[in-house]
Amino acid sequence: MAQAKFLKEADLAAWLGELAKGRKVLVPQKDGDAVVFKPWHEGVKPVLDRQATESPKKAVFPASEKLFRFSYIKDPENPGKVRVELEEPEKPEPALVFGGRPCDARGFLIFDRVYDSPKTRDSYYVARREATAFVTLACPEASNTCFCHAVGSGPADTAGSDALMTPVEGGYVLEAISPKGEELLKSPLLSDAGDKLAQAERVKAQAVESLPPAPDFAGSPEALMARFDDMGFWENASAKCISCGACTYLCPTCYCFSITDEESGMKGVRMRSWDNCMSYQFTLEASGHNPRPTKAHRLKNRVGHKFSYYPLIHKGAIACCGCGRCIKSCPVSVDIREIVTMAIEAAPTAEESAQPQGAKQ
Amino acid sequence: MTEMPNLYLPEMATIIETVQETPTIKTFRLVLNNEQRMKDFHFEPGQVGQLSVFGTGEATFVINSPPTRKEYLQFSVMRAGEVTARLHSLNSGDQVGVRAPLGNWFPYEDMKGKDIVFIGGGIGMAPLRTLMLFMLDNRADYGNITLLYGARSPVDMAFQYELPEWLGREDLKTTLTIDNPAQGWEHRVGLIPNVLLEMEPSAKNSVAITCGPPIMIKFTLQALKKLGYKDEQIITTLEKRMKCGVGICGRCNIGTKYVCVDGPVFSYAQLKELPNEL
Ligand SMILES: Cc1cc2nc3c(=O)[nH]c(=O)nc-3n(C[C@H](O)[C@H](O)[C@H](O)COP(=O)(O)OP(=O)(O)OC[C@H]3O[C@@H](n4cnc5c(N)ncnc54)[C@H](O)[C@@H]3O)c2cc1C
Ligand code: SF4
Ligand code: SF4
Ligand code: FES
């Protein structure tokens, strides 16, 4: 471990004040009954004792952002002649996501493989990603919707974070994970962690113990493929779904978007906004044909993308960080863990598929 | 900001010519405003582009001029909705945005030395036109080239100004057909799959490339099977709703394949490997 520091609870506001110099600091805050990530300012007390309702994905992937501005410009000599000028947006400002959970920071690793690959680099995403740091809070306690440990993570996972905070008596132990994190921990408000480190390790171990039993997702890519044409299975799995899309908007790993123009007079903007595969319009073709005409087809794609297609493309990496938000916030309690597990259990095992018609070969 | 190309920023282009092909299809010939970029612009037959009308949006179209003829880039647009309607209102001198080339292309290298059968229906002739002209411009590389092009009625047939040339060429066997008899029509009458069965192109050392409305493709495939064509000998292109065109927005996937980057060109053998979600 490069360095570990201790922050007194009483110094939290002062440290946030330091961090907020020259950058936007997003912290989880109350918004009615929900907890959402909003810019910190003097007097804001971050909500750190429970998982935020939304993920902080908008820090790097805003719910809607300008791709560019356009303006139609008439030639004064010849008004029939009009040219178009395009103007790219400014660089994003430096930002810090403070107090997200390990699953939140890890969500961006799932984005990275798609938005920042050797083949395709999304300049908007890459610029925001580079400008954003994560000081993540190790989960002191899991809730019954958590399953990070089933997707290769855990309550103190450091992957994707720049620094990890663990709550201990009287304050937080801070560990730098990346050079960005080391910079952030240079504050004179922080002291050496010393004997607090051992306590932090105990907190992390307790969190692991508090997790509900891990569902077993081994074989999900093949099992979901095997269920692809079993529409009865998907109708059953999606029976309760009301296609509200909450699961996708709250998910730290859902990354689909739409592109739309907004025009006013001779000027306008081209926007990119979150979109969601649970909506009928998402795949509706101009001919009127829709390859995913029912909610069963669409739920199949959402679950299939996360637990089958993405892992098949990206060396087994599941496109879900196990945060459980889609389960917690679904108005009708659709549970993605159950669906994947059911698909795995329903898939014939090697012996089963060999037995009945096995005589063929 | 790390220097890297902006995938979503179109290049500006000027429409130099338009052709009203049919009541619902209009062709646009355009050149990129940046002369050097136009000179350097490289694409393969079958690749697509996104055309932008700023204020309305973008839509995907095949570049239907061949890479062997580079005075302009040609797109033929059938009116379907908002973007296509606004494109139809544009004329010579107007500006559009272009993001191209996108997607994969016809495996024309693998087709060298083979007989080629093109079967196009309606606007589905657009991608075939690119490859066919490309092959005619590299005529020695290919065996017999046959074209079967069908439309609902004579007025629905695009590229009419070229049909006399295609019909007259010694090195191209062209058959035109319409669904129902019409006054003054001197070519075949009948649905494409039926005409194809009558034509009986040999499957031996041959590749069939087909594009058109789904129902036409379905029956054309059955006809090709009857004629002895194997799955690997049949090539088609897929349509999906698209936005980004670069494999990110998540709209056009069929299981693990993205039509915008892994397609739009697929062999029938590849299509059979895909999950059933066309
Ligand atoms: C690889 C590829 C190549 C293509 N090549 C060509 C080509 O060469 N030439 C060509 O003409 N076309 C081509 N197309 C098709 C073309 O991209 C579409 O026709 C075009 O995108 C339609 O755009 P639009 O904005 O006009 O339609 P939109 O305005 O987006 O939609 C038009 C239609 O979509 C449906 N629709 C959309 N939204 C809704 C809604 N909310 N509720 C109900 N219905 C809705 C309706 O049927 C509506 O009439 C190609 C497509 C692909 C994928
Ligand atoms: S949150 Fe629940 S009801 Fe809403 S779309 Fe998702 S699964 Fe369906
Ligand atoms: S699918 Fe559900 S559990 Fe998985 S990352 Fe998204 S919201 Fe969290
Ligand atoms: S069009 Fe966006 S992924 Fe294919």
XYZ file of C-alpha atoms and ligand atoms in Angstrom:
712
model
C 0.000 0.000 0.000
C 1.514 3.297 -1.108
C 0.219 5.411 1.749
C -2.652 5.384 4.197
C -3.963 8.477 5.895
C -6.505 9.270 8.554
C -9.191 11.919 8.255
C -11.015 13.014 11.388
C -14.787 13.135 10.975
C -14.599 16.739 12.195
C -12.278 17.637 9.287
C -14.447 16.153 6.542
C -16.052 19.475 5.578
C -12.686 21.245 5.552
C -11.191 18.543 3.329
C -14.121 18.723 0.924
C -13.555 22.481 0.864
C -9.962 21.884 -0.204
C -10.946 19.306 -2.812
C -13.579 21.642 -4.247
C -10.949 24.242 -5.104
C -10.595 24.139 -8.873
C -12.903 21.200 -9.409
C -16.525 20.188 -9.124
C -17.021 17.724 -6.264
C -20.097 15.529 -6.508
C -21.286 14.066 -3.234
C -24.348 11.951 -2.400
C -27.069 14.258 -1.008
C -30.665 13.979 0.032
C -33.248 14.912 -2.556
C -36.645 14.144 -1.066
C -36.545 10.441 -0.247
C -33.775 9.809 -2.743
C -30.013 10.221 -2.438
C -28.428 11.662 -5.567
C -25.001 12.975 -6.562
C -24.894 16.770 -6.636
C -22.119 19.367 -6.405
C -20.835 19.937 -2.902
C -20.814 23.402 -1.416
C -20.227 24.819 2.055
C -22.805 23.414 4.441
C -23.702 20.260 2.488
C -23.436 17.092 4.540
C -22.819 14.093 2.305
C -25.050 11.071 2.903
C -22.509 8.326 3.507
C -24.465 5.842 5.592
C -26.462 4.348 2.741
C -26.023 3.604 -0.935
C -27.194 6.463 -3.170
C -30.430 5.910 -5.083
C -28.725 6.679 -8.389
C -25.233 5.850 -9.514
C -22.801 8.676 -10.240
C -22.548 7.705 -13.925
C -23.677 11.159 -15.034
C -20.312 12.501 -13.786
C -18.624 10.885 -16.764
C -21.640 10.158 -18.967
C -24.168 12.990 -18.505
C -27.864 12.244 -18.866
C -27.749 14.632 -21.771
C -24.812 16.447 -23.292
C -24.082 18.649 -26.282
C -22.159 16.891 -29.021
C -21.863 20.160 -30.932
C -23.651 23.355 -31.894
C -24.641 24.087 -35.461
C -25.599 27.314 -37.138
C -26.873 28.022 -40.612
C -25.214 31.161 -41.957
C -26.603 33.042 -44.944
C -24.154 34.490 -47.428
C -24.828 38.286 -47.370
C -23.920 38.513 -51.092
C -26.183 35.663 -52.089
C -28.990 34.920 -49.596
C -29.845 31.698 -51.418
C -26.478 30.309 -50.355
C -26.335 28.976 -46.820
C -23.380 27.373 -45.113
C -23.332 25.425 -41.881
C -20.885 25.918 -39.060
C -20.258 23.307 -36.403
C -18.780 24.135 -33.038
C -17.491 21.538 -30.599
C -18.095 21.950 -26.860
C -15.498 23.163 -24.374
C -13.263 20.756 -22.485
C -14.983 19.278 -19.432
C -14.041 20.764 -16.064
C -12.111 18.677 -13.525
C -14.435 16.716 -11.258
C -14.341 14.434 -8.271
C -16.927 11.866 -7.263
C -16.807 11.643 -3.491
C -18.494 8.981 -1.410
C -19.701 6.685 -4.173
C -19.423 2.970 -3.470
C -16.942 0.535 -5.052
C -19.655 -0.754 -7.390
C -20.202 2.814 -8.636
C -16.561 3.391 -9.505
C -16.270 -0.062 -10.994
C -19.205 0.641 -13.306
C -16.930 2.764 -15.457
C -14.613 -0.166 -16.119
C -17.562 -1.652 -17.992
C -17.973 1.562 -19.988
C -14.232 1.725 -20.714
C -14.133 -1.445 -22.811
C -16.744 0.036 -25.141
C -16.080 3.791 -25.050
C -12.296 3.693 -24.936
C -11.158 0.684 -26.919
C -8.232 0.536 -29.328
C -10.791 0.418 -32.169
C -13.182 3.118 -31.021
C -12.509 6.057 -28.731
C -15.386 8.279 -27.748
C -13.665 11.646 -27.255
C -16.427 13.071 -25.034
C -16.296 10.109 -22.709
C -12.517 9.845 -22.652
C -12.123 13.555 -21.830
C -14.588 13.353 -18.919
C -13.086 10.120 -17.678
C -9.629 11.689 -17.604
C -10.955 14.791 -15.846
C -12.793 12.835 -13.134
C -11.378 11.301 -9.960
C -13.101 8.919 -7.548
C -12.773 8.898 -3.798
C -14.806 5.860 -2.938
C -16.282 4.737 0.359
C -15.746 1.056 1.177
C -19.169 -0.313 2.123
C -19.309 -0.868 5.847
C -22.362 -3.075 5.462
C -24.072 -4.787 2.544
C -27.802 -4.689 1.871
C -29.910 -7.628 0.763
C -29.930 -6.418 -2.852
C -26.111 -6.376 -3.101
C -24.316 -8.997 -5.152
C -21.009 -7.386 -6.057
C -19.271 -10.545 -4.843
C -21.071 -12.541 -7.546
C -19.607 -10.458 -10.364
C -15.967 -10.492 -9.307
C -16.040 -7.524 -6.949
C -16.541 -6.842 -3.262
C -17.475 -4.184 -0.695
C -13.888 -2.838 -0.537
C -12.999 -3.318 -4.211
C -10.552 -0.644 -5.340
C -10.874 -1.251 -9.114
C -11.784 2.010 -10.823
C -11.213 4.192 -7.735
C -8.412 6.658 -7.135
C -8.653 6.507 -3.351
C -10.604 4.314 -0.959
C -12.128 5.566 2.318
C -13.016 3.162 5.070
C -15.108 4.434 7.980
C -13.466 3.778 11.359
C -14.077 5.199 14.803
C -13.850 8.972 14.694
C -13.172 9.276 10.994
C -11.930 7.559 7.849
C -8.877 5.658 6.738
C -7.861 6.795 3.262
C -5.777 4.709 0.902
C -4.410 5.988 -2.396
C -4.991 3.606 -5.291
C -3.711 5.643 -8.225
C -1.336 8.581 -8.747
C -4.448 10.800 -8.979
C -5.418 9.491 -5.545
C -1.958 10.151 -4.121
C -2.279 13.779 -5.159
C -5.651 14.036 -3.430
C -4.226 12.627 -0.178
C -1.519 15.283 0.112
C -3.709 17.502 2.294
C -2.248 18.718 5.619
C -5.640 17.898 7.158
C -4.781 14.206 6.903
C -2.541 12.458 9.362
C -0.776 9.119 9.231
C -3.261 6.243 9.562
C -1.014 4.343 11.976
C -2.929 1.852 14.108
C -6.257 2.799 12.473
C -5.322 0.599 9.515
C -5.992 -2.607 11.412
C -9.437 -1.312 12.339
C -10.156 -0.500 8.702
C -9.272 -4.060 7.735
C -11.739 -5.359 10.332
C -14.497 -3.107 8.949
C -13.843 -4.461 5.456
C -13.916 -8.060 6.675
C -17.231 -7.457 8.464
C -18.716 -6.029 5.284
C -17.831 -9.204 3.404
C -19.567 -11.244 6.107
C -22.702 -9.098 5.898
C -23.243 -9.929 2.215
C -26.170 -12.162 1.322
C -25.207 -15.524 -0.234
C -23.684 -14.981 -3.695
C -25.728 -16.173 -6.640
C -23.670 -18.376 -8.943
C -23.476 -16.842 -12.412
C -20.951 -19.287 -13.840
C -22.016 -20.247 -17.333
C -24.467 -17.342 -17.723
C -23.286 -16.407 -21.259
C -24.055 -19.853 -22.656
C -27.148 -20.423 -20.508
C -28.781 -17.174 -21.668
C -27.957 -17.940 -25.288
C -29.563 -21.348 -24.840
C -32.739 -19.590 -23.569
C -32.798 -17.110 -26.465
C -35.686 -18.669 -28.363
C -37.588 -19.769 -25.272
C -40.041 -16.866 -25.337
C -42.150 -18.559 -22.645
C -39.206 -18.138 -20.283
C -38.880 -14.431 -21.142
C -42.596 -13.755 -20.972
C -42.611 -15.228 -17.523
C -39.508 -13.261 -16.473
C -40.973 -9.980 -17.745
C -44.607 -10.568 -16.753
C -44.554 -7.914 -14.022
C -42.388 -5.369 -15.877
C -44.136 -2.110 -16.773
C -41.341 -0.925 -19.118
C -40.667 2.177 -17.017
C -36.919 2.032 -17.685
C -35.949 2.943 -14.098
C -33.622 -0.067 -13.993
C -31.552 1.263 -16.881
C -31.384 4.892 -15.793
C -30.259 4.030 -12.261
C -27.780 1.392 -13.412
C -24.081 2.319 -13.267
C -23.299 0.057 -16.207
C -26.093 0.809 -18.691
C -24.531 2.926 -21.413
C -26.955 3.107 -24.358
C -27.821 6.485 -25.793
C -29.775 8.343 -28.419
C -28.747 11.285 -30.581
C -31.232 14.061 -31.289
C -31.161 17.573 -32.708
C -32.725 20.605 -31.086
C -33.261 23.520 -33.420
C -34.306 27.071 -32.805
C -34.316 29.380 -35.787
C -31.021 29.146 -37.669
C -29.140 27.557 -34.777
C -29.263 24.465 -32.666
C -27.491 21.692 -30.866
C -27.012 18.002 -31.444
C -27.507 16.208 -28.147
C -26.695 12.789 -26.861
C -28.988 11.510 -24.117
C -29.376 8.313 -22.156
C -31.697 5.895 -23.864
C -33.015 2.593 -22.680
C -33.491 -0.758 -24.326
C -36.656 -1.428 -22.321
C -38.602 1.027 -24.501
C -40.481 0.006 -27.641
C -39.066 2.928 -29.671
C -35.465 1.915 -29.059
C -35.255 -0.509 -31.971
C -38.268 0.556 -34.036
C -37.207 0.707 -37.677
C -38.387 3.239 -40.216
C -40.332 0.528 -42.052
C -42.418 -0.007 -38.916
C -40.694 -3.333 -38.228
C -39.484 -3.836 -34.673
C -37.092 -6.708 -33.938
C -37.941 -6.439 -30.221
C -41.704 -5.981 -30.303
C -42.624 -7.062 -26.753
C -41.293 -6.308 -23.277
C -40.192 -9.938 -23.110
C -37.881 -9.405 -26.096
C -36.565 -6.224 -24.534
C -35.916 -7.620 -21.062
C -34.154 -10.519 -22.771
C -31.834 -8.026 -24.416
C -31.124 -6.144 -21.186
C -30.294 -9.268 -19.208
C -28.638 -10.915 -22.212
C -26.439 -7.932 -22.899
C -25.140 -7.781 -19.339
C -24.712 -11.467 -18.626
C -24.130 -12.981 -22.045
C -23.274 -10.820 -25.077
C -20.950 -8.413 -23.261
C -19.025 -11.201 -21.491
C -18.786 -13.116 -24.772
C -17.250 -10.049 -26.433
C -15.101 -8.882 -23.495
C -13.287 -11.980 -22.233
C -15.904 -13.016 -19.691
C -16.395 -9.636 -17.990
C -20.010 -9.354 -16.815
C -21.575 -5.952 -17.582
C -23.133 -5.608 -14.140
C -21.385 -4.458 -10.986
C -23.898 -6.036 -8.619
C -25.061 -2.762 -7.071
C -28.628 -4.017 -6.857
C -30.227 -0.691 -7.791
C -32.349 -2.205 -10.534
C -33.773 -4.580 -7.921
C -34.210 -1.990 -5.179
C -35.860 0.628 -7.397
C -37.972 -1.529 -9.687
C -41.594 -0.624 -8.896
C -42.675 -4.241 -9.405
C -39.627 -6.037 -7.941
C -38.130 -7.598 -11.039
C -34.898 -9.240 -9.819
C -32.102 -9.647 -12.345
C -30.315 -12.154 -10.082
C -33.324 -14.447 -10.173
C -33.666 -14.208 -13.945
C -30.040 -15.120 -14.605
C -30.129 -17.892 -12.026
C -33.360 -19.277 -13.494
C -31.843 -19.237 -16.967
C -28.813 -21.137 -15.703
C -30.938 -23.664 -13.864
C -33.339 -24.073 -16.758
C -30.533 -24.695 -19.224
C -30.027 -28.380 -19.814
C -26.789 -29.622 -18.323
C -24.324 -31.458 -20.535
C -25.589 -34.847 -19.282
C -29.254 -33.952 -19.704
C -28.836 -32.833 -23.278
C -26.740 -35.935 -23.973
C -29.289 -38.405 -22.529
C -32.694 -38.200 -24.233
C -31.686 -37.891 -27.891
C -28.133 -38.953 -27.114
C -28.461 -42.073 -29.230
C -28.356 -39.944 -32.400
C -24.611 -39.932 -32.900
C -8.136 16.892 -23.909
C -6.431 13.895 -25.447
C -6.260 14.506 -29.187
C -8.471 12.035 -30.969
C -10.984 12.258 -33.778
C -14.526 13.134 -32.779
C -16.634 10.167 -33.913
C -19.858 12.152 -33.904
C -18.780 15.260 -35.763
C -19.942 15.105 -39.391
C -17.918 16.508 -42.255
C -19.626 19.185 -44.271
C -20.539 18.362 -47.836
C -22.274 20.141 -50.688
C -25.000 18.587 -52.780
C -23.926 19.010 -56.402
C -26.797 17.199 -58.078
C -30.059 15.475 -57.234
C -32.182 13.002 -59.167
C -35.821 12.320 -58.381
C -35.633 8.569 -58.967
C -39.210 7.632 -58.102
C -42.031 9.408 -56.284
C -40.447 8.328 -52.960
C -36.729 7.984 -53.757
C -34.391 10.908 -54.345
C -30.703 10.559 -55.135
C -28.097 12.972 -53.807
C -24.658 13.419 -55.304
C -22.355 15.227 -52.974
C -18.757 16.266 -52.500
C -16.995 16.903 -49.210
C -16.256 20.604 -48.777
C -12.664 19.851 -47.848
C -11.077 19.105 -51.235
C -8.184 17.132 -49.821
C -10.525 14.985 -47.726
C -12.628 14.323 -50.810
C -9.512 13.215 -52.706
C -8.356 10.998 -49.839
C -11.808 9.649 -49.028
C -11.603 5.873 -49.169
C -14.476 3.456 -48.872
C -15.405 -0.078 -49.907
C -18.498 -1.234 -51.793
C -21.307 -1.865 -49.311
C -20.188 0.633 -46.689
C -22.692 3.156 -45.406
C -22.723 6.729 -44.207
C -24.851 8.814 -41.897
C -26.308 11.881 -43.568
C -27.169 14.822 -41.305
C -29.689 17.538 -41.779
C -28.867 19.748 -38.831
C -31.979 20.466 -36.843
C -33.624 17.148 -37.649
C -30.930 14.520 -37.262
C -29.054 11.742 -38.973
C -30.003 8.631 -40.887
C -28.050 5.758 -42.421
C -27.706 5.185 -46.174
C -25.528 3.082 -48.418
C -22.916 4.922 -50.446
C -24.253 3.664 -53.740
C -21.615 5.053 -56.072
C -18.665 2.679 -56.499
C -15.207 3.519 -55.097
C -13.932 3.318 -58.661
C -15.880 6.496 -59.552
C -14.970 9.267 -57.242
C -16.293 12.524 -58.715
C -18.992 12.446 -56.053
C -20.555 10.261 -53.367
C -24.045 9.104 -54.189
C -26.828 8.302 -51.727
C -30.370 7.322 -52.687
C -32.888 8.135 -50.030
C -36.373 6.705 -49.684
C -38.772 8.916 -47.774
C -39.630 7.148 -44.520
C -39.811 9.692 -41.728
C -38.409 12.938 -40.432
C -34.798 12.991 -41.601
C -35.584 11.496 -44.980
C -38.441 13.971 -45.519
C -36.156 16.897 -44.807
C -33.421 15.433 -47.024
C -35.977 15.279 -49.832
C -36.479 19.037 -49.519
C -32.793 19.719 -50.282
C -31.310 20.535 -53.678
C -28.043 21.379 -55.415
C -25.961 23.842 -53.423
C -27.417 22.808 -50.067
C -25.176 21.593 -47.259
C -25.418 18.271 -45.452
C -23.264 16.555 -42.867
C -21.640 13.205 -43.615
C -20.196 10.591 -41.292
C -18.692 7.924 -43.493
C -17.544 5.343 -44.260
C -19.128 3.103 -41.627
C -19.622 -0.657 -41.413
C -18.210 -3.614 -43.286
C -18.382 -4.313 -47.032
C -19.011 -6.977 -49.614
C -16.231 -9.576 -49.668
C -15.449 -8.838 -53.318
C -11.954 -10.341 -53.083
C -13.425 -13.749 -52.240
C -15.783 -13.459 -55.211
C -13.021 -13.101 -57.784
C -13.261 -15.671 -60.568
C -16.858 -16.497 -59.719
C -20.157 -15.917 -61.467
C -22.198 -13.236 -59.716
C -25.977 -12.983 -59.474
C -27.422 -9.717 -58.158
C -31.037 -9.795 -56.994
C -32.365 -6.385 -55.953
C -35.828 -5.302 -54.876
C -36.862 -1.633 -54.679
C -34.459 0.584 -52.731
C -32.484 -2.632 -52.054
C -30.919 -2.027 -55.450
C -28.823 0.772 -53.896
C -26.135 -1.340 -52.204
C -26.100 -3.749 -55.154
C -25.486 -0.872 -57.554
C -22.239 -0.014 -55.763
C -20.865 -3.517 -55.970
C -22.143 -4.143 -59.482
C -20.542 -1.008 -60.912
C -17.361 -1.776 -58.991
C -17.260 -5.240 -60.546
C -18.031 -3.903 -64.006
C -15.130 -1.469 -63.533
C -12.945 -4.481 -62.649
C -14.684 -6.725 -65.174
C -11.814 -9.172 -65.815
C -11.820 -10.300 -62.166
C -15.284 -11.852 -62.355
C -17.168 -14.467 -64.391
C -20.697 -13.961 -65.702
C -22.545 -11.134 -64.030
C -26.330 -11.355 -63.877
C -28.734 -8.737 -62.539
C -32.342 -9.298 -61.611
C -33.920 -6.033 -60.499
C -37.563 -5.777 -59.530
C -39.882 -3.041 -58.371
C -43.582 -2.814 -57.684
C -44.312 -0.844 -60.846
C -42.285 0.939 -63.553
C -42.378 4.280 -61.682
C -40.936 2.624 -58.567
C -37.804 1.598 -60.406
C -34.759 3.680 -59.415
C -31.726 4.359 -61.601
C -33.926 4.492 -64.746
C -31.383 6.668 -66.552
C -28.892 3.798 -66.281
C -31.178 0.935 -67.201
C -30.702 1.255 -71.001
C -26.930 1.055 -70.492
C -27.217 -1.954 -68.181
C -29.610 -3.704 -70.591
C -27.306 -2.967 -73.508
C -24.065 -4.220 -72.002
C -22.630 -7.413 -73.450
C -20.882 -8.287 -70.199
C -23.958 -7.945 -67.987
C -27.130 -9.972 -68.233
C -29.922 -7.726 -66.982
C -33.504 -8.759 -66.282
C -36.070 -6.241 -65.053
C -39.395 -7.189 -63.562
C -42.477 -5.563 -62.055
C -45.158 -7.136 -59.890
C -48.168 -6.570 -62.183
C -48.568 -5.849 -65.892
C -48.362 -2.145 -66.802
C -48.871 -0.261 -70.040
C -45.739 0.163 -72.113
C -43.679 -2.252 -69.977
C -41.665 -4.519 -72.208
C -39.737 -6.514 -69.614
C -40.696 -9.336 -67.263
C -43.783 -9.310 -65.069
C -43.785 -11.351 -61.890
C -42.426 -11.452 -58.369
C -38.640 -11.588 -58.054
C -38.391 -15.117 -56.573
C -40.572 -16.547 -59.352
C -38.624 -14.792 -62.095
C -35.409 -16.000 -60.477
C -36.636 -19.612 -60.568
C -37.437 -19.225 -64.268
C -34.016 -17.714 -64.951
C -32.339 -20.686 -63.268
C -28.894 -19.179 -62.705
C -26.449 -21.999 -62.039
C -25.195 -22.318 -58.486
C -21.907 -23.721 -59.701
C -18.985 -21.450 -58.773
C -21.472 -18.665 -58.212
C -22.373 -16.106 -55.533
C -25.837 -14.582 -55.135
C -26.116 -11.137 -53.570
C -29.580 -10.046 -52.598
C -31.078 -7.012 -50.959
C -34.644 -5.791 -50.641
C -37.676 -5.829 -48.361
C -37.683 -8.684 -45.787
C -40.532 -10.564 -47.479
C -38.687 -10.529 -50.811
C -35.477 -11.746 -49.151
C -37.368 -14.558 -47.480
C -38.773 -15.982 -50.711
C -35.614 -15.219 -52.679
C -33.663 -17.336 -50.204
C -36.085 -20.222 -50.737
C -35.691 -19.876 -54.504
C -31.892 -19.805 -54.223
C -31.972 -22.934 -52.073
C -34.079 -24.650 -54.728
C -31.493 -23.657 -57.297
C -28.838 -25.346 -55.209
C -27.162 -22.324 -53.632
C -25.473 -23.093 -50.329
C -25.652 -20.724 -47.332
C -22.068 -19.532 -47.899
C -22.955 -18.616 -51.495
C -25.672 -16.145 -50.505
C -24.900 -12.651 -49.287
C -27.282 -10.007 -48.049
C -27.342 -6.781 -46.036
C -29.285 -6.132 -42.843
C -31.191 -3.081 -41.779
C -31.485 -2.023 -38.150
C -32.352 1.212 -36.489
C -29.059 3.052 -35.957
C -27.833 6.101 -34.107
C -24.096 6.097 -33.416
C -23.002 3.877 -36.293
C -19.804 2.985 -34.437
C -20.832 0.169 -32.085
C -21.446 2.149 -28.908
C -25.063 3.317 -28.582
C -26.299 -0.259 -28.175
C -29.218 -0.115 -30.570
C -28.386 -2.379 -33.459
C -27.104 -5.549 -31.806
C -28.307 -9.047 -32.528
C -26.785 -10.918 -29.613
C -23.047 -10.250 -29.762
C -23.047 -8.767 -33.279
C -23.577 -5.088 -34.063
C -25.029 -4.433 -37.492
C -23.283 -1.038 -37.628
C -19.770 -2.447 -37.253
C -19.995 -6.216 -37.856
C -22.428 -5.590 -40.736
C -24.457 -4.519 -42.625
C -23.146 -7.206 -45.013
C -23.604 -10.807 -43.869
C -23.550 -14.145 -45.640
C -26.598 -16.304 -45.146
C -24.324 -18.770 -43.326
C -23.387 -15.983 -40.862
C -27.027 -14.982 -40.432
C -27.911 -18.506 -39.417
C -25.313 -18.296 -36.648
C -26.976 -15.180 -35.213
C -29.695 -15.479 -32.601
C -33.185 -15.201 -33.998
C -33.852 -11.459 -33.693
C -34.009 -10.012 -37.177
C -27.233 -0.237 -43.051
C -28.408 0.550 -43.573
C -28.410 1.010 -44.868
C -29.493 1.757 -45.353
N -29.448 2.216 -46.636
C -30.467 2.943 -47.103
C -30.433 3.491 -48.424
O -29.460 3.346 -49.169
N -31.497 4.212 -48.843
C -32.600 4.414 -48.037
O -33.521 5.080 -48.475
N -32.656 3.916 -46.790
C -31.614 3.189 -46.295
N -31.672 2.719 -45.006
C -32.879 2.989 -44.194
C -32.831 4.381 -43.606
O -31.747 4.456 -42.690
C -34.120 4.721 -42.862
O -35.181 4.725 -43.756
C -34.006 6.089 -42.241
O -33.170 6.003 -41.112
C -35.323 6.673 -41.823
O -35.013 7.875 -41.173
P -36.094 8.957 -40.835
O -35.478 9.893 -39.856
O -36.624 9.571 -42.056
O -37.197 8.131 -40.153
P -37.774 8.372 -38.676
O -38.434 9.718 -38.626
O -36.785 8.043 -37.663
O -38.850 7.252 -38.595
C -39.718 7.026 -39.648
C -40.632 5.875 -39.359
O -40.171 5.149 -38.217
C -41.226 4.757 -37.454
N -41.199 5.447 -36.148
C -40.147 6.137 -35.648
N -40.421 6.587 -34.431
C -41.666 6.174 -34.121
C -42.505 6.324 -32.982
N -42.107 7.007 -31.926
N -43.703 5.736 -33.001
C -44.115 5.038 -34.071
N -43.382 4.887 -35.172
C -42.166 5.437 -35.208
C -42.412 5.054 -38.244
O -42.668 3.964 -39.084
C -42.010 6.260 -39.011
O -42.776 6.485 -40.151
C -30.607 2.005 -44.520
C -30.594 1.546 -43.204
C -29.508 0.842 -42.725
C -29.508 0.408 -41.312
S -37.480 -0.975 -13.366
Fe -38.666 -2.885 -13.321
S -40.653 -2.345 -14.242
Fe -39.218 -0.698 -14.812
S -38.412 -1.367 -16.833
Fe -36.982 -2.105 -15.255
S -37.673 -4.210 -14.853
Fe -39.379 -3.170 -15.907
S -27.907 -4.437 -13.684
Fe -28.762 -3.830 -11.694
S -27.315 -4.682 -10.217
Fe -26.277 -4.723 -12.181
S -25.130 -2.820 -12.254
Fe -27.124 -2.400 -13.231
S -28.436 -1.622 -11.588
Fe -26.657 -2.566 -10.608
S -25.805 2.087 -34.286
Fe -25.040 2.442 -32.275
S -24.335 0.441 -31.735
Fe -24.899 0.217 -33.811
